PDB file of C-alpha atoms and ligand atoms in Angstrom:
ATOM      1  CA  MET Z  24       0.106   0.078   0.012  1.00 52.00           C
ATOM      2  CA  ARG Z  25       1.149   3.341  -0.770  1.00 53.00           C
ATOM      3  CA  SER Z  26      -0.312   6.805   0.268  1.00 52.00           C
ATOM      4  CA  GLY Z  27       0.275  10.589  -0.474  1.00 51.00           C
ATOM      5  CA  THR Z  28      -1.383  13.768  -0.447  1.00 49.00           C
ATOM      6  CA  PRO Z  29      -2.343  15.960  -3.181  1.00 48.00           C
ATOM      7  CA  PRO Z  30      -1.868  19.215  -3.502  1.00 45.00           C
ATOM      8  CA  SER Z  31      -4.901  20.323  -1.750  1.00 47.00           C
ATOM      9  CA  ALA Z  32      -4.445  17.722   0.922  1.00 56.00           C
ATOM     10  CA  GLU Z  33      -8.010  17.590   0.863  1.00 83.00           C
ATOM     11  CA  LYS Z  34      -7.760  13.779   0.511  1.00 89.00           C
ATOM     12  CA  ILE Z  35      -5.424  11.100   1.033  1.00 89.00           C
ATOM     13  CA  PHE Z  36      -4.843   9.013  -1.846  1.00 90.00           C
ATOM     14  CA  ALA Z  37      -3.911   5.404  -1.807  1.00 86.00           C
ATOM     15  CA  GLU Z  38      -2.540   3.222  -4.282  1.00 89.00           C
ATOM     16  CA  ILE Z  39      -3.055  -0.392  -3.228  1.00 88.00           C
ATOM     17  CA  ASP Z  40      -1.520  -3.775  -5.261  1.00 90.00           C
ATOM     18  CA  MET Z  41      -3.291  -6.749  -4.217  1.00 88.00           C
ATOM     19  CA  SER Z  42      -3.228 -10.427  -5.565  1.00 86.00           C
ATOM     20  CA  VAL Z  43      -6.779 -11.905  -5.556  1.00 82.00           C
ATOM     21  CA  GLY Z  44      -6.481 -15.627  -6.912  1.00 77.00           C
ATOM     22  CA  ASP Z  45      -4.499 -15.525 -10.037  1.00 81.00           C
ATOM     23  CA  ARG Z  46      -5.446 -11.827 -10.625  1.00 85.00           C
ATOM     24  CA  LYS Z  47      -3.679  -8.783  -9.866  1.00 90.00           C
ATOM     25  CA  LEU Z  48      -5.386  -5.984  -8.894  1.00 90.00           C
ATOM     26  CA  HIS Z  49      -4.088  -2.259  -8.987  1.00 91.00           C
ATOM     27  CA  LEU Z  50      -6.589  -0.214  -6.722  1.00 91.00           C
ATOM     28  CA  LYS Z  51      -6.733   3.858  -6.604  1.00 91.00           C
ATOM     29  CA  LEU Z  52      -8.527   4.968  -3.781  1.00 92.00           C
ATOM     30  CA  SER Z  53      -9.043   8.257  -1.894  1.00 91.00           C
ATOM     31  CA  VAL Z  54     -10.311   9.209   1.771  1.00 93.00           C
ATOM     32  CA  ASP Z  55     -10.549  12.188   3.976  1.00 92.00           C
ATOM     33  CA  PRO Z  56      -7.727  12.618   6.040  1.00 93.00           C
ATOM     34  CA  GLY Z  57     -10.008  13.729   9.250  1.00 94.00           C
ATOM     35  CA  PRO Z  58     -12.513  12.201  10.864  1.00 96.00           C
ATOM     36  CA  MET Z  59     -15.375  10.545   9.068  1.00 96.00           C
ATOM     37  CA  ARG Z  60     -18.206   8.079   9.984  1.00 96.00           C
ATOM     38  CA  LEU Z  61     -18.494   4.725   8.549  1.00 96.00           C
ATOM     39  CA  VAL Z  62     -21.452   5.300   6.220  1.00 97.00           C
ATOM     40  CA  GLU Z  63     -19.405   7.937   4.667  1.00 96.00           C
ATOM     41  CA  LEU Z  64     -16.871   4.766   3.696  1.00 97.00           C
ATOM     42  CA  LEU Z  65     -19.644   3.181   1.850  1.00 97.00           C
ATOM     43  CA  PRO Z  66     -19.303   4.588  -1.564  1.00 96.00           C
ATOM     44  CA  LEU Z  67     -15.635   3.472  -1.481  1.00 97.00           C
ATOM     45  CA  ALA Z  68     -16.872  -0.009  -0.258  1.00 97.00           C
ATOM     46  CA  GLN Z  69     -19.258  -0.270  -3.023  1.00 97.00           C
ATOM     47  CA  ASN Z  70     -16.859   0.550  -5.660  1.00 96.00           C
ATOM     48  CA  LEU Z  71     -14.652  -1.849  -4.231  1.00 96.00           C
ATOM     49  CA  ALA Z  72     -17.287  -4.424  -4.509  1.00 97.00           C
ATOM     50  CA  ASN Z  73     -17.759  -3.342  -8.043  1.00 96.00           C
ATOM     51  CA  THR Z  74     -14.099  -3.968  -8.754  1.00 94.00           C
ATOM     52  CA  MET Z  75     -14.250  -7.805  -7.145  1.00 94.00           C
ATOM     53  CA  VAL Z  76     -17.523  -8.542  -9.217  1.00 95.00           C
ATOM     54  CA  GLN Z  77     -16.068  -7.459 -12.165  1.00 94.00           C
ATOM     55  CA  ALA Z  78     -12.981  -9.739 -11.269  1.00 92.00           C
ATOM     56  CA  ALA Z  79     -15.235 -12.384 -10.680  1.00 93.00           C
ATOM     57  CA  VAL Z  80     -17.369 -11.800 -13.890  1.00 94.00           C
ATOM     58  CA  GLU Z  81     -13.916 -12.120 -15.684  1.00 93.00           C
ATOM     59  CA  ASP Z  82     -12.893 -15.574 -14.074  1.00 92.00           C
ATOM     60  CA  VAL Z  83     -16.664 -16.774 -15.363  1.00 94.00           C
ATOM     61  CA  VAL Z  84     -15.903 -15.634 -18.865  1.00 94.00           C
ATOM     62  CA  GLU Z  85     -12.411 -17.416 -18.835  1.00 93.00           C
ATOM     63  CA  LYS Z  86     -14.001 -20.630 -17.612  1.00 92.00           C
ATOM     64  CA  GLY Z  87     -16.174 -20.458 -21.080  1.00 95.00           C
ATOM     65  CA  GLU Z  88     -19.006 -19.727 -18.746  1.00 93.00           C
ATOM     66  CA  ALA Z  89     -21.751 -16.439 -18.818  1.00 92.00           C
ATOM     67  CA  ILE Z  90     -23.537 -14.402 -16.114  1.00 94.00           C
ATOM     68  CA  SER Z  91     -27.258 -15.319 -16.362  1.00 92.00           C
ATOM     69  CA  CYS Z  92     -28.506 -12.223 -14.433  1.00 90.00           C
ATOM     70  CA  LYS Z  93     -29.878  -9.368 -16.651  1.00 86.00           C
ATOM     71  CA  LYS Z  94     -31.941  -6.449 -16.335  1.00 84.00           C
ATOM     72  CA  GLY Z  95     -35.525  -7.257 -15.795  1.00 87.00           C
ATOM     73  CA  CYS Z  96     -35.335 -10.436 -14.025  1.00 87.00           C
ATOM     74  CA  GLY Z  97     -35.781  -9.904 -10.393  1.00 90.00           C
ATOM     75  CA  ALA Z  98     -35.996 -13.787  -8.908  1.00 88.00           C
ATOM     76  CA  CYS Z  99     -33.096 -13.259  -6.249  1.00 91.00           C
ATOM     77  CA  CYS Z 100     -34.865 -10.116  -5.098  1.00 96.00           C
ATOM     78  CA  ARG Z 101     -37.473 -11.987  -3.046  1.00 95.00           C
ATOM     79  CA  GLN Z 102     -34.674 -13.716  -1.362  1.00 94.00           C
ATOM     80  CA  LEU Z 103     -33.650 -12.914   2.119  1.00 96.00           C
ATOM     81  CA  VAL Z 104     -31.136 -10.306   1.660  1.00 96.00           C
ATOM     82  CA  PRO Z 105     -28.637  -9.973   4.663  1.00 96.00           C
ATOM     83  CA  ILE Z 106     -26.659  -6.464   5.050  1.00 97.00           C
ATOM     84  CA  SER Z 107     -24.481  -4.905   7.365  1.00 97.00           C
ATOM     85  CA  GLN Z 108     -25.894  -2.711   9.889  1.00 96.00           C
ATOM     86  CA  VAL Z 109     -24.130   0.664   8.536  1.00 97.00           C
ATOM     87  CA  GLU Z 110     -26.026  -0.297   5.175  1.00 98.00           C
ATOM     88  CA  ALA Z 111     -29.130  -0.930   7.038  1.00 98.00           C
ATOM     89  CA  ARG Z 112     -29.142   2.754   8.280  1.00 98.00           C
ATOM     90  CA  ARG Z 113     -27.903   4.075   5.008  1.00 98.00           C
ATOM     91  CA  ILE Z 114     -31.246   2.373   3.320  1.00 98.00           C
ATOM     92  CA  ARG Z 115     -33.391   3.764   6.075  1.00 98.00           C
ATOM     93  CA  ASP Z 116     -31.889   7.087   5.183  1.00 98.00           C
ATOM     94  CA  LEU Z 117     -32.314   6.623   1.472  1.00 98.00           C
ATOM     95  CA  VAL Z 118     -36.086   6.075   1.887  1.00 98.00           C
ATOM     96  CA  GLU Z 119     -36.593   9.306   4.205  1.00 98.00           C
ATOM     97  CA  GLU Z 120     -34.741  11.412   1.588  1.00 98.00           C
ATOM     98  CA  MET Z 121     -37.063  10.266  -0.957  1.00 98.00           C
ATOM     99  CA  PRO Z 122     -39.332  12.879  -2.421  1.00 98.00           C
ATOM    100  CA  GLU Z 123     -43.215  12.333  -1.594  1.00 98.00           C
ATOM    101  CA  PRO Z 124     -45.129  10.529  -2.620  1.00 98.00           C
ATOM    102  CA  ARG Z 125     -42.124   8.040  -3.433  1.00 98.00           C
ATOM    103  CA  ARG Z 126     -41.207   8.065   0.374  1.00 98.00           C
ATOM    104  CA  SER Z 127     -44.703   6.901   1.521  1.00 98.00           C
ATOM    105  CA  GLN Z 128     -45.284   4.301  -1.288  1.00 98.00           C
ATOM    106  CA  ILE Z 129     -41.785   2.341  -0.494  1.00 98.00           C
ATOM    107  CA  ARG Z 130     -42.580   3.145   3.312  1.00 98.00           C
ATOM    108  CA  ALA Z 131     -45.745   1.205   2.508  1.00 98.00           C
ATOM    109  CA  ARG Z 132     -44.265  -1.708   0.595  1.00 98.00           C
ATOM    110  CA  PHE Z 133     -42.116  -2.092   3.828  1.00 98.00           C
ATOM    111  CA  ALA Z 134     -45.019  -2.163   6.271  1.00 98.00           C
ATOM    112  CA  GLU Z 135     -47.032  -4.699   3.740  1.00 98.00           C
ATOM    113  CA  ALA Z 136     -43.700  -6.992   3.474  1.00 98.00           C
ATOM    114  CA  ARG Z 137     -43.816  -7.106   7.422  1.00 98.00           C
ATOM    115  CA  ARG Z 138     -47.196  -7.630   7.720  1.00 98.00           C
ATOM    116  CA  ARG Z 139     -46.749 -10.850   5.141  1.00 98.00           C
ATOM    117  CA  LEU Z 140     -43.885 -11.970   7.552  1.00 98.00           C
ATOM    118  CA  GLU Z 141     -45.787 -11.547  10.583  1.00 98.00           C
ATOM    119  CA  GLU Z 142     -48.641 -13.587   9.135  1.00 98.00           C
ATOM    120  CA  ALA Z 143     -46.387 -15.985   7.742  1.00 97.00           C
ATOM    121  CA  GLY Z 144     -44.561 -16.975  11.254  1.00 97.00           C
ATOM    122  CA  ILE Z 145     -41.230 -15.429  10.044  1.00 97.00           C
ATOM    123  CA  LEU Z 146     -41.062 -12.307  11.500  1.00 97.00           C
ATOM    124  CA  GLU Z 147     -40.598 -13.757  14.586  1.00 97.00           C
ATOM    125  CA  LYS Z 148     -37.604 -16.110  13.410  1.00 96.00           C
ATOM    126  CA  LEU Z 149     -35.962 -12.631  11.550  1.00 96.00           C
ATOM    127  CA  LEU Z 150     -35.667 -11.024  15.063  1.00 96.00           C
ATOM    128  CA  ASP Z 151     -34.430 -13.673  16.808  1.00 93.00           C
ATOM    129  CA  ARG Z 152     -31.234 -14.084  14.589  1.00 89.00           C
ATOM    130  CA  GLU Z 153     -28.775 -14.624  17.369  1.00 83.00           C
ATOM    131  CA  HIS Z 154     -30.374 -18.180  17.981  1.00 86.00           C
ATOM    132  CA  TRP Z 155     -30.449 -19.482  14.341  1.00 88.00           C
ATOM    133  CA  ALA Z 156     -28.701 -22.774  13.957  1.00 84.00           C
ATOM    134  CA  PRO Z 157     -25.593 -22.334  11.761  1.00 80.00           C
ATOM    135  CA  ASP Z 158     -27.655 -23.206   8.531  1.00 82.00           C
ATOM    136  CA  GLY Z 159     -30.391 -21.095   9.562  1.00 83.00           C
ATOM    137  CA  ILE Z 160     -30.100 -18.506   6.637  1.00 86.00           C
ATOM    138  CA  GLU Z 161     -30.311 -21.235   4.518  1.00 86.00           C
ATOM    139  CA  THR Z 162     -33.728 -22.882   6.020  1.00 90.00           C
ATOM    140  CA  ILE Z 163     -35.119 -19.804   6.919  1.00 94.00           C
ATOM    141  CA  GLY Z 164     -34.102 -18.227   3.787  1.00 92.00           C
ATOM    142  CA  LEU Z 165     -35.944 -20.829   1.641  1.00 91.00           C
ATOM    143  CA  GLU Z 166     -38.938 -20.472   3.851  1.00 94.00           C
ATOM    144  CA  TYR Z 167     -38.621 -16.511   3.381  1.00 96.00           C
ATOM    145  CA  PHE Z 168     -38.270 -17.185  -0.409  1.00 94.00           C
ATOM    146  CA  ARG Z 169     -41.292 -19.064  -0.674  1.00 94.00           C
ATOM    147  CA  GLN Z 170     -43.391 -16.261   0.497  1.00 96.00           C
ATOM    148  CA  GLY Z 171     -42.557 -14.355  -2.832  1.00 96.00           C
ATOM    149  CA  ILE Z 172     -42.345 -10.962  -1.237  1.00 97.00           C
ATOM    150  CA  PRO Z 173     -40.833  -8.553  -3.598  1.00 97.00           C
ATOM    151  CA  CYS Z 174     -38.132  -6.421  -2.216  1.00 98.00           C
ATOM    152  CA  PRO Z 175     -39.868  -2.765  -1.569  1.00 98.00           C
ATOM    153  CA  PHE Z 176     -36.862  -1.290  -4.190  1.00 98.00           C
ATOM    154  CA  LEU Z 177     -38.136  -3.864  -7.130  1.00 97.00           C
ATOM    155  CA  GLU Z 178     -40.102  -2.259  -9.698  1.00 96.00           C
ATOM    156  CA  ASP Z 179     -40.835  -3.660 -13.315  1.00 94.00           C
ATOM    157  CA  GLU Z 180     -38.634  -6.650 -12.077  1.00 94.00           C
ATOM    158  CA  SER Z 181     -35.362  -4.316 -11.594  1.00 94.00           C
ATOM    159  CA  CYS Z 182     -33.800  -2.657  -8.957  1.00 96.00           C
ATOM    160  CA  SER Z 183     -34.922   1.217  -8.379  1.00 97.00           C
ATOM    161  CA  ILE Z 184     -32.068   2.338  -6.492  1.00 97.00           C
ATOM    162  CA  HIS Z 185     -29.493   0.572  -8.565  1.00 96.00           C
ATOM    163  CA  PRO Z 186     -26.553   2.790  -7.892  1.00 96.00           C
ATOM    164  CA  ASP Z 187     -27.451   2.649  -4.201  1.00 97.00           C
ATOM    165  CA  ARG Z 188     -28.361  -1.048  -3.627  1.00 97.00           C
ATOM    166  CA  PRO Z 189     -26.540  -3.175  -0.763  1.00 98.00           C
ATOM    167  CA  ILE Z 190     -23.303  -4.672  -1.405  1.00 98.00           C
ATOM    168  CA  THR Z 191     -24.947  -7.960  -0.975  1.00 97.00           C
ATOM    169  CA  CYS Z 192     -27.102  -7.525  -3.996  1.00 96.00           C
ATOM    170  CA  ARG Z 193     -23.975  -6.625  -6.264  1.00 96.00           C
ATOM    171  CA  GLU Z 194     -21.993  -9.691  -5.030  1.00 96.00           C
ATOM    172  CA  TYR Z 195     -24.989 -11.948  -6.191  1.00 95.00           C
ATOM    173  CA  LEU Z 196     -24.519 -13.151  -9.666  1.00 94.00           C
ATOM    174  CA  VAL Z 197     -25.829 -16.447 -11.215  1.00 93.00           C
ATOM    175  CA  THR Z 198     -24.279 -18.552 -13.874  1.00 93.00           C
ATOM    176  CA  SER Z 199     -26.632 -21.162 -13.830  1.00 93.00           C
ATOM    177  CA  PRO Z 200     -29.938 -20.809 -16.209  1.00 90.00           C
ATOM    178  CA  ALA Z 201     -32.188 -17.774 -14.977  1.00 89.00           C
ATOM    179  CA  GLU Z 202     -35.110 -19.940 -14.858  1.00 89.00           C
ATOM    180  CA  ASN Z 203     -33.708 -21.740 -12.184  1.00 90.00           C
ATOM    181  CA  CYS Z 204     -33.798 -18.489  -9.821  1.00 88.00           C
ATOM    182  CA  ALA Z 205     -37.481 -19.031  -9.634  1.00 85.00           C
ATOM    183  CA  ARG Z 206     -37.019 -22.296  -7.636  1.00 83.00           C
ATOM    184  CA  PRO Z 207     -33.899 -22.172  -6.011  1.00 81.00           C
ATOM    185  CA  THR Z 208     -31.955 -25.097  -4.419  1.00 79.00           C
ATOM    186  CA  ARG Z 209     -28.549 -25.646  -3.691  1.00 78.00           C
ATOM    187  CA  GLU Z 210     -28.144 -27.673  -6.095  1.00 84.00           C
ATOM    188  CA  SER Z 211     -29.931 -25.856  -8.958  1.00 87.00           C
ATOM    189  CA  VAL Z 212     -28.498 -22.505  -8.579  1.00 90.00           C
ATOM    190  CA  ASN Z 213     -24.679 -21.753  -8.769  1.00 91.00           C
ATOM    191  CA  THR Z 214     -23.274 -18.138  -8.067  1.00 92.00           C
ATOM    192  CA  ALA Z 215     -20.165 -16.901  -9.169  1.00 92.00           C
ATOM    193  CA  ARG Z 216     -17.292 -16.901  -6.645  1.00 91.00           C
ATOM    194  CA  ILE Z 217     -16.648 -13.552  -5.461  1.00 92.00           C
ATOM    195  CA  PRO Z 218     -13.138 -13.413  -4.428  1.00 89.00           C
ATOM    196  CA  LEU Z 219     -13.077 -11.259  -1.443  1.00 92.00           C
ATOM    197  CA  LYS Z 220     -16.712 -10.251  -0.026  1.00 95.00           C
ATOM    198  CA  VAL Z 221     -16.904  -6.706   0.827  1.00 97.00           C
ATOM    199  CA  TRP Z 222     -20.423  -7.025   2.677  1.00 96.00           C
ATOM    200  CA  THR Z 223     -18.857  -8.977   5.330  1.00 95.00           C
ATOM    201  CA  ALA Z 224     -15.766  -6.835   5.383  1.00 96.00           C
ATOM    202  CA  VAL Z 225     -17.940  -3.925   6.202  1.00 97.00           C
ATOM    203  CA  ALA Z 226     -20.160  -5.914   8.465  1.00 96.00           C
ATOM    204  CA  ARG Z 227     -17.114  -6.855  10.584  1.00 94.00           C
ATOM    205  CA  PHE Z 228     -16.622  -3.392  11.805  1.00 94.00           C
ATOM    206  CA  ASP Z 229     -19.289  -4.034  14.189  1.00 90.00           C
ATOM    207  CA  LYS Z 230     -17.579  -5.549  17.101  1.00 81.00           C
ATOM    208  CA  LEU Z 231     -18.696  -8.821  18.423  1.00 79.00           C
ATOM    209  CA  PRO Z 232     -18.881  -9.707  22.143  1.00 75.00           C
ATOM    210  CA  PRO Z 233     -16.013 -12.472  23.255  1.00 73.00           C
ATOM    211  CA  GLY Z 234     -17.034 -15.567  22.340  1.00 72.00           C
ATOM    212  CA  GLU Z 235     -19.462 -14.501  19.446  1.00 74.00           C
ATOM    213  CA  ARG Z 236     -18.664 -16.133  15.813  1.00 72.00           C
ATOM    214  CA  PHE Z 237     -21.002 -14.692  13.632  1.00 77.00           C
ATOM    215  CA  ILE Z 238     -20.839 -11.264  11.942  1.00 86.00           C
ATOM    216  CA  ARG Z 239     -24.011  -9.295  12.979  1.00 89.00           C
ATOM    217  CA  TRP Z 240     -26.466  -8.679   9.931  1.00 94.00           C
ATOM    218  CA  VAL Z 241     -29.842  -6.935   9.377  1.00 96.00           C
ATOM    219  CA  PRO Z 242     -32.474  -8.160   6.867  1.00 97.00           C
ATOM    220  CA  LEU Z 243     -32.795  -5.760   3.934  1.00 98.00           C
ATOM    221  CA  ILE Z 244     -36.586  -6.221   4.312  1.00 98.00           C
ATOM    222  CA  LEU Z 245     -36.188  -4.846   7.946  1.00 98.00           C
ATOM    223  CA  ALA Z 246     -33.559  -2.246   7.628  1.00 98.00           C
ATOM    224  CA  PRO Z 247     -35.638   1.012   7.851  1.00 98.00           C
ATOM    225  CA  GLU Z 248     -37.166  -0.170  11.477  1.00 97.00           C
ATOM    226  CA  TRP Z 249     -33.778  -1.845  12.553  1.00 97.00           C
ATOM    227  CA  ALA Z 250     -31.908   1.518  11.775  1.00 98.00           C
ATOM    228  CA  ASP Z 251     -34.336   3.584  13.755  1.00 98.00           C
ATOM    229  CA  ALA Z 252     -34.400   1.359  17.140  1.00 97.00           C
ATOM    230  CA  ASN Z 253     -30.346   1.267  16.666  1.00 96.00           C
ATOM    231  CA  PRO Z 254     -28.922   4.798  16.241  1.00 95.00           C
ATOM    232  CA  ASP Z 255     -25.115   4.817  15.109  1.00 93.00           C
ATOM    233  CA  GLU Z 256     -23.690   5.732  18.458  1.00 92.00           C
ATOM    234  CA  THR Z 257     -19.753   5.089  17.390  1.00 92.00           C
ATOM    235  CA  PRO Z 258     -17.687   8.234  17.071  1.00 94.00           C
ATOM    236  CA  PRO Z 259     -16.263   9.165  13.587  1.00 96.00           C
ATOM    237  CA  ARG Z 260     -12.588   7.841  13.074  1.00 96.00           C
ATOM    238  CA  PRO Z 261      -9.922   9.339  10.590  1.00 95.00           C
ATOM    239  CA  GLY Z 262     -10.660   8.250   7.211  1.00 95.00           C
ATOM    240  CA  PRO Z 263      -6.954   6.325   6.677  1.00 94.00           C
ATOM    241  CA  GLU Z 264      -7.794   4.363   9.955  1.00 95.00           C
ATOM    242  CA  LEU Z 265     -10.919   3.223   8.500  1.00 96.00           C
ATOM    243  CA  LEU Z 266      -9.644   2.110   4.886  1.00 95.00           C
ATOM    244  CA  LYS Z 267      -6.887   0.315   6.827  1.00 94.00           C
ATOM    245  CA  GLU Z 268      -9.446  -1.623   8.780  1.00 95.00           C
ATOM    246  CA  LEU Z 269     -11.528  -2.390   5.711  1.00 96.00           C
ATOM    247  CA  PHE Z 270      -8.732  -4.147   3.993  1.00 94.00           C
ATOM    248  CA  GLU Z 271      -7.791  -5.964   7.044  1.00 94.00           C
ATOM    249  CA  HIS Z 272     -11.399  -7.229   7.108  1.00 94.00           C
ATOM    250  CA  LEU Z 273     -11.326  -8.237   3.576  1.00 93.00           C
ATOM    251  CA  THR Z 274      -8.151  -9.875   3.634  1.00 89.00           C
ATOM    252  CA  GLY Z 275      -8.037 -11.234   7.129  1.00 87.00           C
ATOM    253  CA  LYS Z 276      -4.552  -9.738   7.519  1.00 82.00           C
ATOM    254  CA  ASP Z 277      -2.902  -7.104   9.495  1.00 75.00           C
ATOM    255  CA  ILE Z 278      -1.983  -4.305   7.097  1.00 72.00           C
ATOM    256  CA  PRO Z 279       1.065  -2.323   8.324  1.00 63.00           C
ATOM    257  CA  ALA Z 280       1.001   1.706   8.303  1.00 58.00           C
ATOM    258  CA  PRO Z 281       2.400   2.707   5.160  1.00 48.00           C
ATOM    259  CA  PRO Z 282       4.542   5.676   4.423  1.00 42.00           C
ATOM    260  CA  LEU Z 283       3.178   9.037   4.914  1.00 39.00           C
ATOM    261  CA  GLY Z 284       0.615   8.100   7.943  1.00 34.00           C
ATOM    262  CA  LEU Z 285      -2.023   6.052   6.223  1.00 34.00           C
ATOM    263  CA  ALA Z 286      -2.400   4.137   9.968  1.00 28.00           C
TER     264      ALA Z 286
HETATM  265  S1  LIG U   8     -31.946  -3.549  -3.325  1.00 87.71           S
HETATM  266 FE1  LIG U   8     -32.498  -3.791  -5.574  1.00 87.71          FE
HETATM  267  S2  LIG U   8     -30.853  -5.450  -6.107  1.00 87.71           S
HETATM  268 FE2  LIG U   8     -31.322  -5.747  -4.106  1.00 87.71          FE
HETATM  269  S3  LIG U   8     -32.927  -7.146  -3.153  1.00 87.71           S
HETATM  270 FE3  LIG U   8     -33.740  -4.850  -3.573  1.00 87.71          FE
HETATM  271  S4  LIG U   8     -34.311  -4.602  -5.519  1.00 87.71           S
HETATM  272 FE4  LIG U   8     -33.185  -6.606  -5.697  1.00 87.71          FE
END
């Protein structure tokens, strides 16, 4: 990792060389040198996810396969989508920033989804994620999918918040026939292998109590109500410190402080 300050000193620029499988990635990133909140690092994390996804797509093509996902296919947008806590708060804010009547329309869709989940007995399970068995995301995820509840942002089978969609949505790409996604099983749906998952790297910023192994996550469908009940109380931190920690979560390695103080 190399870093430097541009003449304006408004940003710190970092160049990062990474080996991801057989692929070499050269990343150019910039962050504010001063205190920032994790949510302000999200655009960078989203771009990083896009880079990892692009690497995954190239791997798929090199193997002679193809990505089946295309505009107008929203089958996966009826799945249980786990997102990080910081993204849950961002989703809540995104809805709140929408002009009327769109804001009320989206809020009503979240409320309707909640009502259907409650009626199906799934809401209670979603609110009790700490006690799930290790395969809970699969078993309860299938139960969830069977309800056919569309994501509140799905319109005409396309994502209406595409530039702001959660990182989990970016990282979900399918190589099996698109029609299999309507009846997904472990055998019938093949997903592209993303070399390094950015959504879990972001989720790992939420510190776990000693002994807890699983990362904290929020179901996208409950994001606004979860964010209202869980305000962000973490103090801002220097941008370079957040960036360094993001890469430590991503790679599972300690990143040494580079020259010029990216520490
Ligand atoms: S946010 Fe967009 S991509 Fe993600 S589940 Fe909802 S509609 Fe689909």
